[in-house]
Amino acid sequence: MVGDAPHRGNRYGRSERARRSVLEAADDLLVERGFAALTVEGIAVRAGVAKQTIYRWWPSKTAILLEAYAQDAAEELTPPDTGDLAADLRAHLRTLAAFLTGSDAGAVFRALVGQAQHDAGLADLLRREHLAGQRERDRLPLERAVERGELDPGLDLDELVDRLVGPVHYRVLVTGVPAPAEFTDALVAGVLATAARSPAS
Amino acid sequence: MVGDAPHRGNRYGRSERARRSVLEAADDLLVERGFAALTVEGIAVRAGVAKQTIYRWWPSKTAILLEAYAQDAAEELTPPDTGDLAADLRAHLRTLAAFLTGSDAGAVFRALVGQAQHDAGLADLLRREHLAGQRERDRLPLERAVERGELDPGLDLDELVDRLVGPVHYRVLVTGVPAPAEFTDALVAGVLATAARSPAS
Amino acid sequence: MVGDAPHRGNRYGRSERARRSVLEAADDLLVERGFAALTVEGIAVRAGVAKQTIYRWWPSKTAILLEAYAQDAAEELTPPDTGDLAADLRAHLRTLAAFLTGSDAGAVFRALVGQAQHDAGLADLLRREHLAGQRERDRLPLERAVERGELDPGLDLDELVDRLVGPVHYRVLVTGVPAPAEFTDALVAGVLATAARSPAS
Amino acid sequence: MVGDAPHRGNRYGRSERARRSVLEAADDLLVERGFAALTVEGIAVRAGVAKQTIYRWWPSKTAILLEAYAQDAAEELTPPDTGDLAADLRAHLRTLAAFLTGSDAGAVFRALVGQAQHDAGLADLLRREHLAGQRERDRLPLERAVERGELDPGLDLDELVDRLVGPVHYRVLVTGVPAPAEFTDALVAGVLATAARSPAS
DNA sequence: CTGTAATCGAGACGGTACGTCGCGTCTTACT
DNA sequence: AGTAAGACGCGACGTACCGTCTCGATTACAG
């Protein structure tokens, strides 16, 4: 369950073994049983760890999920760089949709966003620690296009990102309607059509 | 505590007085203390009602919120019909943003969507009972424009709605960035630019 | 486990069934496993009762024992009344020694006195609720003897009681030496020899 | 914190400094806060010692108290030897009562006797290591009186000791009634009256 | 105009999980 | 070898709510 890392448990550092098995257990339990059935006690039992060890290092079960999410999902959502803006965005949105609806990390993300609706502190953390970085990655293809002269430098790129990823998140989080490639591709086409015309206007 | 409705408590049906005061209490407590602190016991005490009375008529606290939401919010989000598509959409999105971020019913909505991430049954109910109807209302301006010949009848109106309301929900539920009139107006302009050109292509 | 008493659980009175099974469970567990291993959780499980039900009615595990002791032991230690002072006292002390060392209720008593050394509040309760009454019973043979004219009315009867029951308690609680009939009979003889001579002096 | 003893922490045996500060800390904490609030962790912090150091040298917190008691109290309860039996016993019982009710070591003794009711192992230790020796000291005046011919050599001196110290312990441990000089002096008078007559019988 | 039955308030019940405390064990760097 | 520091697995603490239950009181209609 916990691998072969040494069991430290002394003042020269916390137990990496305990940390890892807690994150794994939380992840597994969330996917298997859902957020509502996720309890600190359940995580402790599954991880083979004392409850107090969890409370020593994490203030709440959402903090565990936040860290588990960071570990699992950080790199998955970097858009490609092929030199073709439309292609990069299409690929990125397809990956995003698959991530949000089909991956374990996406399940963690949905649970965190859900819980953030009830907990302003979590909302802040989530935005500072994850969404800000993701926004940077989401902007990359557009920034490169601006540098290549394909997009008007005066465009508000954050607004464009909202128009691209917003509808995908909306379908996943609110309506539950799938966001297949046709949907995300059309989204890219629509947004780029507007953006591309902007310099001409 | 709950007005002057008669206190029935007999075999011929439930007490309207109790129903109303439960809905009010749930609403108030959600706004005052947040979803995390919302408990059936708290609602019962605030409403001056026995816990059993709540469980007799609602299966869970989210069911109470669902009904409270229905009562408060049903009519607020019907778009105007001025004959000017862009103007109608601009007004509608401004109202939507204000509703989601600024109203008590919007707080209930956010809590329900948040909880729906953890509870598939609630997600289904929310979609069937509220989001489906709201989708109909959101489509109205576009349908009227199609009828007026301003929009290509071949357009997928649901997709257009997603592009309009998706970014607003995304900002409210995910990033927490405000969605001022400039943002929603630009959104309408962007989406309509694409849609208007579509028939020409 | 709990008999056939009705399970009330409403505001018109607590559940007698729960009360009884808690007292029994505490008693049994104390005798089986000792005070150190007696926990509220263990009592709850053994009694088939929720922990909260225990905390609703008793502030601590010693309070449970106090009540269990009252239920079991109140009447056991009333000295006989044969009209023969020495015989009554001999019988009473023999019964007392057997009670303290050999009965379940005696085990509860020893545990309570032990805990009272650590808890002044418990000490007060124990003295007010049990020891005061027992003192009254312990005095009875002596008071009757005074009335019969066998003892000097000027004697301090409480002091005599201390000289009779003190050594028995001392052996049981402190030295652990048995207090057989020879010991208690000699005790009676010694104390009465002094007391009987007192009026003559 | 504990004086100027060297801080060994080396391979040449245990640290006397640590030993002393643990015993002092345990004693102080018992008197200040009572046995119920006495924890190994608390002792360690107060003594400026690691918890492990305590567990290396003592098996339990009662073992610490046992040693602390040995250190403080061993000599205090040796009866005087004036050649006058009654006077020696009166002095001894007065000292005993004062010790039990008024001294720090007496508080430790009461806690140990209390805990011994819950722990047979502690009871054994306490009796072997302390009570046996104290019993020897308690017998001394009587043994000297036998040697002087003042008491019948056939008397059971242990029984006499029980009649002398038993009521004092009983008041202290059980009833909580004070044991002033009048009480202990009368006790001595009563017991000696019986004992003195015994040879005559 | 009286009897009756569904609903009401109140709140105790058996449970689950919470977050905390202290236990006794362990590992480490230092002396 | 022994020490101060402190993290660890563990078990119990006392509390908060859950959802179920039983109770006597209330009240609108049916007989």
PDB file of C-alpha atoms in Angstrom, chain D residues 15-199:
ATOM      1  CA  SER D  15      21.187  11.227  33.636  1.00  0.00           C
ATOM      2  CA  GLU D  16      20.677  11.942  37.316  1.00  0.00           C
ATOM      3  CA  ARG D  17      19.613  15.406  36.318  1.00  0.00           C
ATOM      4  CA  ALA D  18      16.794  14.012  34.186  1.00  0.00           C
ATOM      5  CA  ARG D  19      15.754  11.575  36.908  1.00  0.00           C
ATOM      6  CA  ARG D  20      15.501  14.278  39.525  1.00  0.00           C
ATOM      7  CA  SER D  21      13.643  16.752  37.349  1.00  0.00           C
ATOM      8  CA  VAL D  22      11.129  14.093  36.348  1.00  0.00           C
ATOM      9  CA  LEU D  23      10.393  13.202  39.954  1.00  0.00           C
ATOM     10  CA  GLU D  24      10.069  16.848  40.920  1.00  0.00           C
ATOM     11  CA  ALA D  25       7.869  17.630  37.965  1.00  0.00           C
ATOM     12  CA  ALA D  26       5.574  14.705  38.689  1.00  0.00           C
ATOM     13  CA  ASP D  27       5.297  15.696  42.315  1.00  0.00           C
ATOM     14  CA  ASP D  28       4.608  19.321  41.512  1.00  0.00           C
ATOM     15  CA  LEU D  29       2.052  18.569  38.849  1.00  0.00           C
ATOM     16  CA  LEU D  30       0.214  16.113  41.045  1.00  0.00           C
ATOM     17  CA  VAL D  31      -0.096  18.660  43.819  1.00  0.00           C
ATOM     18  CA  GLU D  32      -0.939  21.535  41.490  1.00  0.00           C
ATOM     19  CA  ARG D  33      -3.360  19.883  39.155  1.00  0.00           C
ATOM     20  CA  GLY D  34      -4.267  16.527  40.581  1.00  0.00           C
ATOM     21  CA  PHE D  35      -3.781  12.997  39.416  1.00  0.00           C
ATOM     22  CA  ALA D  36      -6.437  13.167  36.720  1.00  0.00           C
ATOM     23  CA  ALA D  37      -4.517  15.919  34.930  1.00  0.00           C
ATOM     24  CA  LEU D  38      -1.166  14.252  35.379  1.00  0.00           C
ATOM     25  CA  THR D  39       0.164  13.024  32.041  1.00  0.00           C
ATOM     26  CA  VAL D  40       3.496  11.685  30.930  1.00  0.00           C
ATOM     27  CA  GLU D  41       3.634  14.370  28.284  1.00  0.00           C
ATOM     28  CA  GLY D  42       2.960  17.037  30.854  1.00  0.00           C
ATOM     29  CA  ILE D  43       5.681  15.706  33.115  1.00  0.00           C
ATOM     30  CA  ALA D  44       8.117  15.591  30.213  1.00  0.00           C
ATOM     31  CA  VAL D  45       7.460  19.201  29.255  1.00  0.00           C
ATOM     32  CA  ARG D  46       7.619  20.430  32.842  1.00  0.00           C
ATOM     33  CA  ALA D  47      10.820  18.490  33.464  1.00  0.00           C
ATOM     34  CA  GLY D  48      12.403  19.606  30.189  1.00  0.00           C
ATOM     35  CA  VAL D  49      12.923  15.990  29.324  1.00  0.00           C
ATOM     36  CA  ALA D  50      12.023  13.855  26.331  1.00  0.00           C
ATOM     37  CA  LYS D  51       9.097  11.526  26.689  1.00  0.00           C
ATOM     38  CA  GLN D  52      11.293   8.638  25.660  1.00  0.00           C
ATOM     39  CA  THR D  53      13.605   9.305  28.580  1.00  0.00           C
ATOM     40  CA  ILE D  54      10.694   8.812  30.921  1.00  0.00           C
ATOM     41  CA  TYR D  55       9.608   5.596  29.265  1.00  0.00           C
ATOM     42  CA  ARG D  56      13.185   4.325  29.327  1.00  0.00           C
ATOM     43  CA  TRP D  57      13.326   4.453  33.089  1.00  0.00           C
ATOM     44  CA  TRP D  58       9.767   4.175  34.328  1.00  0.00           C
ATOM     45  CA  PRO D  59       7.022   1.914  33.028  1.00  0.00           C
ATOM     46  CA  SER D  60       4.155   4.244  33.886  1.00  0.00           C
ATOM     47  CA  LYS D  61       3.285   7.482  35.541  1.00  0.00           C
ATOM     48  CA  THR D  62       2.394   5.661  38.727  1.00  0.00           C
ATOM     49  CA  ALA D  63       5.897   4.217  38.818  1.00  0.00           C
ATOM     50  CA  ILE D  64       7.211   7.777  38.787  1.00  0.00           C
ATOM     51  CA  LEU D  65       4.948   8.671  41.668  1.00  0.00           C
ATOM     52  CA  LEU D  66       6.026   5.566  43.522  1.00  0.00           C
ATOM     53  CA  GLU D  67       9.639   6.646  43.246  1.00  0.00           C
ATOM     54  CA  ALA D  68       8.854  10.241  44.039  1.00  0.00           C
ATOM     55  CA  TYR D  69       6.980   9.078  47.099  1.00  0.00           C
ATOM     56  CA  ALA D  70       9.907   6.929  48.211  1.00  0.00           C
ATOM     57  CA  GLN D  71      12.184   9.905  47.914  1.00  0.00           C
ATOM     58  CA  ASP D  72      10.003  12.342  49.804  1.00  0.00           C
ATOM     59  CA  ALA D  73       8.265  10.368  52.427  1.00  0.00           C
ATOM     60  CA  ALA D  74      10.315   7.475  53.638  1.00  0.00           C
ATOM     61  CA  GLU D  75      11.488   8.928  56.899  1.00  0.00           C
ATOM     62  CA  GLU D  76       8.632  11.097  57.885  1.00  0.00           C
ATOM     63  CA  LEU D  77       6.551   8.449  59.523  1.00  0.00           C
ATOM     64  CA  THR D  78       8.871   6.840  62.031  1.00  0.00           C
ATOM     65  CA  PRO D  79       7.255   6.964  65.488  1.00  0.00           C
ATOM     66  CA  PRO D  80       9.255   8.494  68.335  1.00  0.00           C
ATOM     67  CA  ASP D  81      10.808   6.436  71.098  1.00  0.00           C
ATOM     68  CA  THR D  82      10.327   8.145  74.434  1.00  0.00           C
ATOM     69  CA  GLY D  83       9.779   5.024  76.469  1.00  0.00           C
ATOM     70  CA  ASP D  84       6.144   5.996  76.975  1.00  0.00           C
ATOM     71  CA  LEU D  85       3.979   3.789  74.738  1.00  0.00           C
ATOM     72  CA  ALA D  86       0.849   5.884  74.840  1.00  0.00           C
ATOM     73  CA  ALA D  87       2.747   9.088  74.191  1.00  0.00           C
ATOM     74  CA  ASP D  88       4.654   7.542  71.318  1.00  0.00           C
ATOM     75  CA  LEU D  89       1.461   6.282  69.719  1.00  0.00           C
ATOM     76  CA  ARG D  90      -0.331   9.578  70.196  1.00  0.00           C
ATOM     77  CA  ALA D  91       2.511  11.425  68.558  1.00  0.00           C
ATOM     78  CA  HIS D  92       2.708   8.926  65.781  1.00  0.00           C
ATOM     79  CA  LEU D  93      -0.976   9.033  64.913  1.00  0.00           C
ATOM     80  CA  ARG D  94      -0.998  12.812  65.001  1.00  0.00           C
ATOM     81  CA  THR D  95       1.931  12.853  62.613  1.00  0.00           C
ATOM     82  CA  LEU D  96       0.234  10.269  60.429  1.00  0.00           C
ATOM     83  CA  ALA D  97      -2.969  12.278  60.194  1.00  0.00           C
ATOM     84  CA  ALA D  98      -1.065  15.423  59.351  1.00  0.00           C
ATOM     85  CA  PHE D  99       0.979  13.580  56.779  1.00  0.00           C
ATOM     86  CA  LEU D 100      -2.025  12.050  55.058  1.00  0.00           C
ATOM     87  CA  THR D 101      -4.114  15.183  54.907  1.00  0.00           C
ATOM     88  CA  GLY D 102      -1.653  18.024  54.833  1.00  0.00           C
ATOM     89  CA  SER D 103       1.570  17.144  53.052  1.00  0.00           C
ATOM     90  CA  ASP D 104       2.493  16.869  49.403  1.00  0.00           C
ATOM     91  CA  ALA D 105       3.768  13.363  49.992  1.00  0.00           C
ATOM     92  CA  GLY D 106       0.422  12.537  51.554  1.00  0.00           C
ATOM     93  CA  ALA D 107      -1.285  13.700  48.387  1.00  0.00           C
ATOM     94  CA  VAL D 108       0.955  11.376  46.409  1.00  0.00           C
ATOM     95  CA  PHE D 109       0.094   8.556  48.783  1.00  0.00           C
ATOM     96  CA  ARG D 110      -3.628   9.137  48.422  1.00  0.00           C
ATOM     97  CA  ALA D 111      -3.304   9.192  44.638  1.00  0.00           C
ATOM     98  CA  LEU D 112      -1.337   5.948  44.690  1.00  0.00           C
ATOM     99  CA  VAL D 113      -3.800   4.193  46.961  1.00  0.00           C
ATOM    100  CA  GLY D 114      -6.616   5.477  44.773  1.00  0.00           C
ATOM    101  CA  GLN D 115      -4.990   4.207  41.629  1.00  0.00           C
ATOM    102  CA  ALA D 116      -4.154   0.916  43.307  1.00  0.00           C
ATOM    103  CA  GLN D 117      -7.896   0.227  43.468  1.00  0.00           C
ATOM    104  CA  HIS D 118      -7.848   0.060  39.655  1.00  0.00           C
ATOM    105  CA  ASP D 119      -4.506  -1.628  39.169  1.00  0.00           C
ATOM    106  CA  ALA D 120      -3.575  -4.824  40.974  1.00  0.00           C
ATOM    107  CA  GLY D 121       0.046  -4.567  39.877  1.00  0.00           C
ATOM    108  CA  LEU D 122       0.400  -1.152  41.407  1.00  0.00           C
ATOM    109  CA  ALA D 123      -1.323  -2.409  44.549  1.00  0.00           C
ATOM    110  CA  ASP D 124       1.269  -5.148  44.881  1.00  0.00           C
ATOM    111  CA  LEU D 125       4.161  -2.793  44.315  1.00  0.00           C
ATOM    112  CA  LEU D 126       2.825  -0.239  46.732  1.00  0.00           C
ATOM    113  CA  ARG D 127       2.381  -2.871  49.416  1.00  0.00           C
ATOM    114  CA  ARG D 128       5.740  -4.483  48.909  1.00  0.00           C
ATOM    115  CA  GLU D 129       7.788  -1.341  48.537  1.00  0.00           C
ATOM    116  CA  HIS D 130       6.121   1.015  50.959  1.00  0.00           C
ATOM    117  CA  LEU D 131       3.394  -0.388  53.114  1.00  0.00           C
ATOM    118  CA  ALA D 132       5.430  -3.328  54.346  1.00  0.00           C
ATOM    119  CA  GLY D 133       8.168  -0.989  55.572  1.00  0.00           C
ATOM    120  CA  GLN D 134       5.694   1.386  57.088  1.00  0.00           C
ATOM    121  CA  ARG D 135       4.054  -1.498  58.887  1.00  0.00           C
ATOM    122  CA  GLU D 136       7.424  -2.306  60.446  1.00  0.00           C
ATOM    123  CA  ARG D 137       7.761   1.275  61.647  1.00  0.00           C
ATOM    124  CA  ASP D 138       4.180   1.315  62.937  1.00  0.00           C
ATOM    125  CA  ARG D 139       4.870  -1.804  65.021  1.00  0.00           C
ATOM    126  CA  LEU D 140       8.004  -0.429  66.685  1.00  0.00           C
ATOM    127  CA  PRO D 141       6.418   1.276  69.693  1.00  0.00           C
ATOM    128  CA  LEU D 142       4.323  -1.802  70.405  1.00  0.00           C
ATOM    129  CA  GLU D 143       7.266  -4.130  70.045  1.00  0.00           C
ATOM    130  CA  ARG D 144       9.281  -2.022  72.425  1.00  0.00           C
ATOM    131  CA  ALA D 145       6.395  -2.101  74.884  1.00  0.00           C
ATOM    132  CA  VAL D 146       6.302  -5.865  74.677  1.00  0.00           C
ATOM    133  CA  GLU D 147      10.000  -5.962  75.335  1.00  0.00           C
ATOM    134  CA  ARG D 148       9.515  -3.662  78.291  1.00  0.00           C
ATOM    135  CA  GLY D 149       6.834  -6.023  79.580  1.00  0.00           C
ATOM    136  CA  GLU D 150       4.090  -3.446  79.241  1.00  0.00           C
ATOM    137  CA  LEU D 151       2.174  -5.520  76.752  1.00  0.00           C
ATOM    138  CA  ASP D 152       1.295  -9.165  76.606  1.00  0.00           C
ATOM    139  CA  PRO D 153       3.689 -10.907  74.185  1.00  0.00           C
ATOM    140  CA  GLY D 154       0.769 -12.976  72.924  1.00  0.00           C
ATOM    141  CA  LEU D 155      -0.944  -9.972  71.375  1.00  0.00           C
ATOM    142  CA  ASP D 156      -1.318  -9.777  67.619  1.00  0.00           C
ATOM    143  CA  LEU D 157       0.521  -6.519  67.071  1.00  0.00           C
ATOM    144  CA  ASP D 158      -0.511  -6.222  63.431  1.00  0.00           C
ATOM    145  CA  GLU D 159      -4.091  -6.316  64.543  1.00  0.00           C
ATOM    146  CA  LEU D 160      -3.399  -3.562  67.023  1.00  0.00           C
ATOM    147  CA  VAL D 161      -1.726  -1.485  64.334  1.00  0.00           C
ATOM    148  CA  ASP D 162      -4.763  -1.946  62.114  1.00  0.00           C
ATOM    149  CA  ARG D 163      -6.997  -0.695  64.904  1.00  0.00           C
ATOM    150  CA  LEU D 164      -4.783   2.342  65.340  1.00  0.00           C
ATOM    151  CA  VAL D 165      -4.057   3.453  61.797  1.00  0.00           C
ATOM    152  CA  GLY D 166      -7.143   1.951  60.158  1.00  0.00           C
ATOM    153  CA  PRO D 167      -9.636   4.530  61.404  1.00  0.00           C
ATOM    154  CA  VAL D 168      -7.296   7.362  60.431  1.00  0.00           C
ATOM    155  CA  HIS D 169      -6.903   6.081  56.897  1.00  0.00           C
ATOM    156  CA  TYR D 170     -10.627   5.457  56.740  1.00  0.00           C
ATOM    157  CA  ARG D 171     -11.437   9.049  57.585  1.00  0.00           C
ATOM    158  CA  VAL D 172      -8.895  10.370  55.107  1.00  0.00           C
ATOM    159  CA  LEU D 173      -9.619   8.043  52.208  1.00  0.00           C
ATOM    160  CA  VAL D 174     -13.303   7.341  52.624  1.00  0.00           C
ATOM    161  CA  THR D 175     -15.356   9.736  54.682  1.00  0.00           C
ATOM    162  CA  GLY D 176     -13.210  12.827  54.350  1.00  0.00           C
ATOM    163  CA  VAL D 177     -13.873  13.731  57.961  1.00  0.00           C
ATOM    164  CA  PRO D 178     -10.850  15.396  59.613  1.00  0.00           C
ATOM    165  CA  ALA D 179      -8.847  13.363  62.097  1.00  0.00           C
ATOM    166  CA  PRO D 180      -7.789  15.878  64.733  1.00  0.00           C
ATOM    167  CA  ALA D 181      -5.672  15.171  67.785  1.00  0.00           C
ATOM    168  CA  GLU D 182      -8.752  14.496  69.917  1.00  0.00           C
ATOM    169  CA  PHE D 183      -9.749  11.732  67.571  1.00  0.00           C
ATOM    170  CA  THR D 184      -6.337  10.099  67.330  1.00  0.00           C
ATOM    171  CA  ASP D 185      -5.653  10.451  71.052  1.00  0.00           C
ATOM    172  CA  ALA D 186      -8.956   8.794  71.875  1.00  0.00           C
ATOM    173  CA  LEU D 187      -8.101   6.081  69.422  1.00  0.00           C
ATOM    174  CA  VAL D 188      -4.852   5.376  71.214  1.00  0.00           C
ATOM    175  CA  ALA D 189      -6.609   5.363  74.557  1.00  0.00           C
ATOM    176  CA  GLY D 190      -9.255   2.946  73.338  1.00  0.00           C
ATOM    177  CA  VAL D 191      -6.850   0.509  71.772  1.00  0.00           C
ATOM    178  CA  LEU D 192      -4.448   0.559  74.682  1.00  0.00           C
ATOM    179  CA  ALA D 193      -7.257   0.060  77.171  1.00  0.00           C
ATOM    180  CA  THR D 194      -8.150  -3.162  75.442  1.00  0.00           C
ATOM    181  CA  ALA D 195      -4.604  -4.282  74.916  1.00  0.00           C
ATOM    182  CA  ALA D 196      -3.518  -3.502  78.435  1.00  0.00           C
ATOM    183  CA  ARG D 197      -6.310  -5.499  79.891  1.00  0.00           C
ATOM    184  CA  SER D 198      -5.767  -8.437  77.588  1.00  0.00           C
ATOM    185  CA  PRO D 199      -2.929  -9.981  79.596  1.00  0.00           C
TER     186      PRO D 199
END
